[in-house]
Coordinates of C-alpha atoms in Angstrom, one line a residue:
M281 CA 57.1 223.2 138.4
A282 CA 53.5 223.2 137.5
A283 CA 51.5 220.2 138.4
V284 CA 50.5 217.9 135.5
P285 CA 46.7 218.0 135.3
K286 CA 45.0 214.6 135.7
Q287 CA 43.5 213.1 132.6
K288 CA 39.9 212.3 132.7
I289 CA 39.3 208.6 132.6
T290 CA 36.8 207.4 130.2
Q291 CA 33.9 205.6 132.0
T292 CA 33.4 202.1 130.7
K293 CA 30.8 201.0 133.2
P294 CA 27.4 202.6 133.9
D295 CA 27.1 204.5 137.2
C296 CA 25.2 202.9 140.0
K297 CA 22.5 205.3 141.0
Y298 CA 23.5 205.1 144.6
G299 CA 27.1 205.9 143.9
S300 CA 29.5 205.6 146.9
K301 CA 26.5 205.1 149.2
C302 CA 25.5 201.8 147.5
Y303 CA 24.9 199.0 150.0
R304 CA 25.7 196.3 147.4
K305 CA 29.2 194.7 147.8
N306 CA 29.0 191.5 145.8
T307 CA 31.7 191.1 143.2
Q308 CA 29.5 190.9 140.2
H309 CA 27.7 194.1 141.0
L310 CA 31.0 196.0 141.5
Q311 CA 32.2 194.7 138.2
N312 CA 29.1 195.8 136.3
Y313 CA 28.6 199.2 137.9
S314 CA 30.8 202.2 138.8
H315 CA 30.5 203.8 142.2
P316 CA 32.0 207.4 141.8
R317 CA 32.6 209.5 144.9
G318 CA 31.0 212.7 143.7
N319 CA 27.8 214.5 144.5
D320 CA 25.9 211.2 144.6
E321 CA 23.7 212.2 147.4
E322 CA 22.7 215.5 145.9
E323 CA 22.0 214.0 142.5
S324 CA 19.9 211.1 143.7
S325 CA 16.2 211.6 143.4
E326 CA 15.5 208.9 146.0
D327 CA 14.9 209.8 149.6
P328 CA 16.4 207.5 152.2
P329 CA 14.1 205.6 154.6
T330 CA 13.2 207.7 157.6
V331 CA 15.4 207.0 160.6
R332 CA 13.2 206.5 163.6
T333 CA 14.5 207.7 167.0
R334 CA 12.7 207.8 170.3
K335 CA 12.0 210.7 172.6
G336 CA 10.1 209.2 175.4
N337 CA 7.4 207.1 173.7
K338 CA 7.2 209.3 170.6
D339 CA 8.9 208.8 167.3
V340 CA 10.8 211.7 165.6
K341 CA 12.8 211.9 162.4
G342 CA 16.6 211.6 162.7
N343 CA 19.0 213.6 160.6
E344 CA 21.7 211.1 160.0
K345 CA 21.7 209.3 156.7
K346 CA 22.9 205.7 156.8
T347 CA 23.0 202.7 154.5
I348 CA 22.7 199.0 155.2
R349 CA 26.5 198.8 154.8
D350 CA 27.0 201.0 157.9
Y351 CA 25.5 198.4 160.1
F352 CA 26.0 195.0 158.6
G353 CA 29.6 195.5 157.7
K354 CA 31.7 192.9 155.9
T355 CA 30.4 189.8 157.7
H356 CA 26.7 190.2 156.6
D357 CA 26.8 190.9 152.9
L358 CA 23.8 190.6 150.8
S359 CA 23.8 187.7 148.4
E360 CA 25.6 187.8 145.1
S361 CA 22.5 186.2 143.6
D362 CA 20.8 189.6 144.1
E363 CA 23.1 191.5 141.7
D364 CA 22.0 194.5 139.6
D365 CA 19.3 195.4 142.1
D366 CA 18.1 199.0 141.9
G367 CA 18.2 199.4 145.6
P368 CA 15.5 200.1 148.3
K369 CA 12.6 202.4 147.9
T370 CA 10.3 203.7 150.7
K371 CA 6.7 202.6 150.7
K372 CA 3.8 202.4 153.0
A373 CA 2.6 199.2 154.6
K374 CA 0.0 197.3 152.6
T375 CA -3.4 196.4 153.9
D376 CA -4.3 192.9 155.1
S377 CA -4.9 190.2 152.4
S378 CA -5.8 186.6 152.4
S379 CA -2.8 184.2 152.7
K380 CA -4.4 180.7 152.5
D381 CA -3.9 180.2 148.7
V382 CA -0.4 181.8 148.8
A383 CA 0.7 179.6 151.7
S384 CA -0.4 176.4 150.0
S385 CA 1.3 177.4 146.8
S386 CA 4.5 178.3 148.5
S387 CA 4.7 174.9 150.2
E388 CA 4.3 173.2 146.8
V389 CA 7.2 175.3 145.4
V390 CA 9.5 174.3 148.3
E391 CA 8.6 170.6 148.0
T392 CA 9.3 170.6 144.3
N393 CA 12.8 172.0 144.7
S394 CA 13.8 170.5 148.1
S395 CA 15.6 167.4 146.9
K396 CA 17.6 169.4 144.4
E397 CA 18.6 171.9 147.1
A398 CA 19.6 169.2 149.5
Q399 CA 21.9 167.7 146.9
E400 CA 23.4 171.0 146.1
N401 CA 24.0 171.7 149.8
D402 CA 25.8 168.4 150.2
E403 CA 28.0 168.9 147.2
D404 CA 28.9 172.6 147.8
V405 CA 29.8 172.5 151.5
E406 CA 33.2 171.3 152.6
E407 CA 33.9 169.5 155.9
E408 CA 34.0 171.8 158.9
D409 CA 37.4 172.9 160.1
D410 CA 36.3 173.1 163.8
E411 CA 36.9 170.3 166.2
A412 CA 34.2 167.7 167.1
P413 CA 32.1 168.6 170.2
A414 CA 33.3 167.1 173.5
S415 CA 31.7 163.9 174.9
P416 CA 32.1 164.1 178.6
E417 CA 30.8 161.2 180.7
D418 CA 28.1 163.3 182.3
I419 CA 25.1 163.0 180.0
K420 CA 23.8 166.4 180.7
E421 CA 27.1 168.1 179.9
S422 CA 27.5 165.9 176.8
I423 CA 24.1 167.0 175.4
K424 CA 24.9 170.6 176.1
A425 CA 28.2 170.3 174.3
K426 CA 26.7 168.8 171.2
F427 CA 23.3 170.6 170.9
L428 CA 24.2 173.9 172.7
V429 CA 21.1 173.7 174.9
E430 CA 20.2 171.9 178.1
M431 CA 17.4 169.4 178.4
P432 CA 14.7 170.0 181.1
E433 CA 14.0 167.6 183.9
D434 CA 11.0 165.9 182.2
F435 CA 13.4 164.8 179.4
F436 CA 15.3 162.6 181.8
L437 CA 12.1 161.5 183.6
F438 CA 10.6 160.4 180.2
W439 CA 13.7 158.4 179.4
E440 CA 13.3 156.5 182.7
F441 CA 9.7 156.0 181.9
C442 CA 10.6 154.5 178.6
K443 CA 13.2 152.3 180.2
C444 CA 10.3 150.8 182.3
L445 CA 8.3 150.1 179.1
N446 CA 11.2 148.6 177.2
P447 CA 14.3 148.0 179.4
S448 CA 16.4 146.6 176.5
K449 CA 15.7 149.4 174.1
P450 CA 14.0 152.5 175.6
Q451 CA 14.3 154.4 172.4
D452 CA 11.7 152.0 170.8
A453 CA 9.3 152.0 173.8
L454 CA 6.7 154.0 171.7
K455 CA 7.2 152.1 168.5
K456 CA 4.7 149.4 168.8
S457 CA 1.8 151.6 170.0
L458 CA 2.5 154.9 168.3
S459 CA 5.2 154.2 165.7
L460 CA 7.3 156.9 167.4
R461 CA 11.0 156.7 168.3
L462 CA 13.1 158.7 170.7
V463 CA 15.8 160.6 168.8
G464 CA 18.0 163.7 168.8
P465 CA 19.5 164.2 172.4
F466 CA 18.0 160.8 173.4
D467 CA 20.6 159.3 171.0
V468 CA 23.3 160.6 173.3
V469 CA 21.6 159.2 176.4
A470 CA 21.4 155.9 174.7
G471 CA 25.1 156.1 173.7
R472 CA 24.3 155.7 170.0
H473 CA 26.9 158.4 169.2
K474 CA 29.8 156.5 170.6
G475 CA 32.2 155.2 168.0
V476 CA 30.6 157.1 165.1
T477 CA 33.3 159.2 163.5
R478 CA 31.8 159.4 160.0
N479 CA 28.2 159.1 158.9
K480 CA 26.7 157.7 155.7
R481 CA 27.7 160.9 153.8
G482 CA 31.3 160.4 154.9
R483 CA 31.2 163.5 157.2
R484 CA 31.7 163.9 160.9
P485 CA 28.3 163.9 162.5
N486 CA 27.0 167.5 163.2
F487 CA 24.8 167.3 166.2
L488 CA 23.4 170.8 165.4
L489 CA 21.7 169.1 162.4
H490 CA 20.9 165.8 164.0
Y491 CA 17.1 165.3 163.5
R492 CA 16.7 169.0 162.6
Y493 CA 14.0 169.0 159.9
Y494 CA 13.6 171.5 157.1
Y495 CA 11.2 173.9 158.9
D496 CA 12.7 173.6 162.4
P497 CA 13.9 177.0 163.5
P498 CA 16.7 177.2 166.1
E499 CA 14.2 177.5 168.8
F500 CA 12.9 174.0 168.1
Q501 CA 14.8 170.8 169.3
T502 CA 13.4 167.5 168.1
V503 CA 13.4 164.6 170.6
I504 CA 10.7 162.2 169.2
A505 CA 10.0 161.4 165.6
A506 CA 7.8 159.2 163.4
D507 CA 9.1 157.3 160.4
D508 CA 6.1 157.8 158.2
D509 CA 5.7 160.1 155.2
T510 CA 4.3 162.9 157.4
K511 CA 7.7 163.2 159.1
F512 CA 5.8 164.1 162.3
H513 CA 8.1 165.0 165.1
L514 CA 7.9 166.4 168.7
G515 CA 10.5 168.8 170.2
Y516 CA 11.1 171.4 172.9
Y517 CA 10.5 175.0 171.9
R518 CA 12.4 177.7 173.8
D519 CA 12.7 181.5 173.1
D520 CA 16.2 181.7 174.6
P521 CA 18.9 179.0 174.5
Q522 CA 19.8 179.9 178.1
E523 CA 16.3 179.3 179.3
T524 CA 14.2 176.2 179.8
P525 CA 11.7 175.3 177.1
V526 CA 8.4 177.1 177.1
F527 CA 6.4 174.2 175.6
V528 CA 6.7 171.0 173.6
A529 CA 5.8 171.5 169.9
S530 CA 5.1 169.3 166.9
N531 CA 5.7 169.8 163.2
S532 CA 4.8 167.6 160.1
P533 CA 6.8 168.8 157.1
G534 CA 5.5 165.9 155.0
Q535 CA 2.0 167.3 154.9
P536 CA 0.5 170.8 154.7
P537 CA 0.6 173.2 156.3
R538 CA 4.3 172.2 156.3
D539 CA 5.8 175.1 158.3
K540 CA 3.3 175.2 161.2
I541 CA 4.4 174.5 164.8
H542 CA 1.7 173.2 167.1
Q543 CA 1.9 173.6 170.8
C544 CA 1.5 170.2 172.6
G545 CA 1.7 170.8 176.3
E546 CA 4.3 171.8 178.8
N547 CA 6.3 168.6 178.9
L548 CA 7.0 165.3 177.0
F549 CA 4.4 163.3 179.0
A550 CA 1.7 165.8 178.0
A551 CA 2.8 165.9 174.4
V552 CA 2.8 162.1 174.0
H553 CA -0.4 161.8 175.9
I554 CA -2.1 164.3 173.6
Y555 CA -0.8 162.5 170.5
A556 CA -1.8 159.1 171.8
S557 CA -5.3 160.3 172.7
K558 CA -5.8 161.4 169.1
Q559 CA -4.4 158.2 167.6
V560 CA -6.5 155.9 169.7
K561 CA -9.7 157.2 168.1
T562 CA -8.8 155.9 164.7
A563 CA -6.5 153.0 165.6
A564 CA -7.1 149.5 164.5
A565 CA -8.6 147.1 167.1
N566 CA -5.3 145.2 167.6
K567 CA -3.4 148.5 168.2
K568 CA -6.0 150.4 170.2
K569 CA -5.4 148.3 173.2
D570 CA -1.7 149.0 173.2
I571 CA -2.4 152.7 172.9
Q572 CA -4.9 152.6 175.8
T573 CA -2.4 150.8 178.0
L574 CA 0.3 153.5 177.1
I575 CA -2.1 156.3 177.9
K576 CA -2.8 154.8 181.4
S577 CA 0.9 154.4 182.1
I578 CA 1.6 158.0 181.1
E579 CA -1.2 159.3 183.4
E580 CA 0.2 157.4 186.3
A581 CA 3.8 158.6 185.7
A582 CA 2.7 162.2 185.3
A583 CA 0.7 162.0 188.5
K584 CA 3.8 160.6 190.3
H585 CA 6.1 163.4 189.1
K586 CA 3.4 166.0 189.4
L587 CA 3.5 167.0 185.7
P588 CA 0.6 168.6 184.0
L589 CA -1.0 166.8 181.0
E590 CA -3.1 169.8 179.7
A591 CA -2.5 171.0 176.2
S592 CA -2.2 174.6 177.5
T593 CA -0.9 175.5 181.0
K594 CA -0.6 178.6 183.1
Q595 CA 3.0 178.9 182.1
M596 CA 2.2 178.6 178.4
K597 CA -0.5 181.2 178.7
S598 CA 1.9 183.5 180.5
R599 CA 4.4 183.2 177.7
Q600 CA 1.7 183.9 175.1
K601 CA 1.2 187.3 176.7
K602 CA 4.8 188.1 176.0
V603 CA 4.6 187.4 172.3
V604 CA 5.3 190.6 170.4
C605 CA 4.1 189.4 167.0
P606 CA 2.7 186.4 165.1
T607 CA 4.9 184.5 162.7
F608 CA 4.5 182.1 159.7
H609 CA 5.2 179.1 162.0
S610 CA 2.5 180.4 164.4
A611 CA 4.5 180.2 167.6
G612 CA 5.3 183.9 167.5
I613 CA 8.5 185.5 169.0
V614 CA 9.4 186.8 172.4
V615 CA 12.0 189.5 172.7
P616 CA 12.9 191.9 175.6
V617 CA 11.0 195.2 175.3
D618 CA 11.7 198.0 177.9
D619 CA 9.3 200.6 179.3
N620 CA 10.0 202.9 176.4
E621 CA 8.9 200.1 174.0
V622 CA 12.5 199.7 172.8
G623 CA 13.2 196.1 171.6
Y624 CA 10.7 195.5 168.9
R625 CA 9.1 197.3 166.0
P626 CA 6.9 195.4 163.5
V627 CA 7.8 194.5 160.0
P628 CA 5.5 196.9 158.0
E629 CA 3.7 194.2 156.1
T630 CA 0.9 191.8 157.0
I631 CA 1.6 188.0 157.1
G632 CA -0.5 187.6 154.0
D633 CA 1.4 190.4 152.1
L634 CA 4.7 188.9 153.1
R635 CA 3.7 185.5 151.8
A636 CA 2.6 187.1 148.5
M637 CA 5.9 189.0 148.3
F638 CA 8.0 185.9 148.9
R639 CA 6.0 183.8 146.5
K640 CA 6.4 186.4 143.8
I641 CA 10.1 186.3 144.2
S642 CA 10.3 182.5 144.3
E643 CA 8.2 182.1 141.2
S644 CA 10.1 184.8 139.2
K645 CA 10.9 183.8 135.6
G646 CA 14.4 184.8 134.9
E647 CA 17.1 186.7 136.8
S648 CA 15.9 190.2 135.7
E649 CA 12.3 189.6 136.9
R650 CA 13.6 188.1 140.2
D651 CA 15.8 191.1 140.9
K652 CA 13.0 193.5 140.3
N653 CA 10.7 191.4 142.6
M654 CA 13.4 191.5 145.3
E655 CA 13.2 195.3 145.6
D656 CA 10.5 195.2 148.3
L657 CA 12.4 192.6 150.3
H658 CA 15.6 194.7 150.1
E659 CA 13.6 197.6 151.4
L660 CA 12.5 195.6 154.4
I661 CA 16.1 194.5 155.1
T662 CA 17.2 198.1 155.0
L663 CA 14.4 199.0 157.5
V664 CA 15.7 196.2 159.7
Q665 CA 19.1 197.9 159.7
F666 CA 17.6 201.1 161.1
A667 CA 15.7 199.1 163.7
N668 CA 18.9 197.3 164.8
D669 CA 20.6 200.7 165.0
E670 CA 17.9 201.7 167.5
C671 CA 18.0 198.5 169.5
D672 CA 14.7 197.1 168.1
Y673 CA 16.2 193.7 167.4
G674 CA 12.9 191.9 167.2
E675 CA 12.1 193.1 163.7
G676 CA 15.1 191.3 162.1
L677 CA 14.2 188.2 164.0
E678 CA 10.6 188.4 162.8
L679 CA 11.5 188.9 159.1
G680 CA 14.3 186.3 159.2
L681 CA 12.1 183.6 160.7
D682 CA 9.3 184.3 158.2
L683 CA 11.7 183.9 155.3
F684 CA 13.0 180.7 156.9
S685 CA 9.5 179.3 157.3
F686 CA 8.5 180.2 153.8
G687 CA 11.4 178.0 152.5
G688 CA 13.5 178.0 149.4
K689 CA 17.3 178.3 148.9
I690 CA 16.7 181.5 147.0
F691 CA 16.2 183.2 150.4
H692 CA 19.1 181.7 152.2
S693 CA 21.4 184.6 151.7
Q694 CA 18.8 187.0 153.1
I695 CA 18.2 184.7 156.0
E696 CA 22.0 184.6 156.6
T697 CA 22.0 188.4 156.6
L698 CA 19.1 188.6 159.1
L699 CA 18.9 185.8 161.6
P700 CA 22.5 185.2 162.8
L701 CA 22.9 188.9 163.5
A702 CA 19.4 189.1 165.2
Y703 CA 20.4 186.2 167.5
Q704 CA 23.7 187.8 168.3
L705 CA 22.2 191.1 169.2
L706 CA 19.6 189.4 171.4
K707 CA 22.5 187.5 173.1
R708 CA 21.2 184.2 171.8
N709 CA 24.5 183.2 170.2
E710 CA 23.7 179.4 170.3
F711 CA 20.8 180.0 168.0
S712 CA 23.1 181.9 165.7
K713 CA 25.4 178.9 165.4
I714 CA 22.5 176.6 164.8
I715 CA 20.9 178.6 162.0
E716 CA 24.3 179.0 160.2
A717 CA 24.9 175.3 160.3
H718 CA 21.3 174.5 159.2
L719 CA 21.4 176.8 156.2
K720 CA 24.7 175.2 155.0
R721 CA 23.1 171.8 154.8
R722 CA 19.3 172.4 154.9
P723 CA 17.8 169.0 154.1
G724 CA 14.9 168.3 151.7
V725 CA 11.5 168.6 153.2
T726 CA 11.1 164.8 153.6
E727 CA 14.8 163.8 153.8
C728 CA 16.1 161.8 156.7
V729 CA 18.1 164.0 159.1
D730 CA 19.8 161.3 161.1
E731 CA 23.5 162.4 161.4
L732 CA 24.6 159.2 163.1
L733 CA 23.7 156.8 160.3
S734 CA 26.8 155.1 159.1

């Protein structure tokens, strides 16, 4: 019996120009466009980005054609908010351009929308299904269980120092002189977490978010904070969650430049000493004496424990030599790079051009304009896929952190595509968990981030 010929189905949806090779998987895009499995590759007039492979220290072109779907898979989809995108196109890196005006403008955009974003985050995210972190009696183990990182020795020495200054309430030992308070992991040392099962938002406290400010990347762990409008805070900065901090840093999201991280010495004694030395110059007469007394006490304690008080030490300078690229937050990134230079390749845009690109997207008027402005960013994400495929994991970390530092909920889906994967590939899984939790409930720029308030 002769086979019944198949009837040709009338196409009711326009063809996606990338056909079966399209990297877009969000529902809306699939509903709006057809993805036939025909001769898509031959008919496409677009050339795929060049796959870079290494032969010694030289780059050669690879022959295998891949798409971003081949690497990211189902768990790292691009955002549904980026629907109807025309896909990536190859282009050459742009020349350097000034970023000062762009940086200032981008901060204003983030500040304007931050409160609305914070409210949306709280309303949209449901309670976590995982269990609460353990609270072992050992303080060091309890901190590690809650914050996923260990505190260095100077952290505990500084607590003992503050106990000498204020035996009844060590966390407020710096309040009178500097208007600073010990927070974050210090709350566990103080036992403030005990008995708190629900915070003021009715949720179980999430210690990965506890005193994590808007611009704090996973590498930054806040331990001291001010209550003023600047939201000044000090914290440990580490490149790897399994390693000790490389320096103490500060950030002030309440004042521009909001995303900048400033290095403040190798330990907490140095950081507070540097901050106090600046404050004493402009302090009122009645407060200046308290600050001077504190400075003297810090110097004595640091000498006793043989801790350096310099703003930049030999260890910090050694780390700076390992930085593979600058970043928006100015701390740079450090990733393993072998003798064949495998481990990092740069994002093919200058910092100034990246800021201009992100600003153009964030200020787009309407969905159509935004989708068009997203094309360059989608191209960069595709290039990151090829870099990941060749073990250059640093490129995804660089682009993801710059998007995070620029700010804005519009980029959260792209950050979710880049950063968790970059951290996992670099075997920095703790940072992956931190950034995922942060993006779910990223606070407003000046919102209180105390997860233990009830």
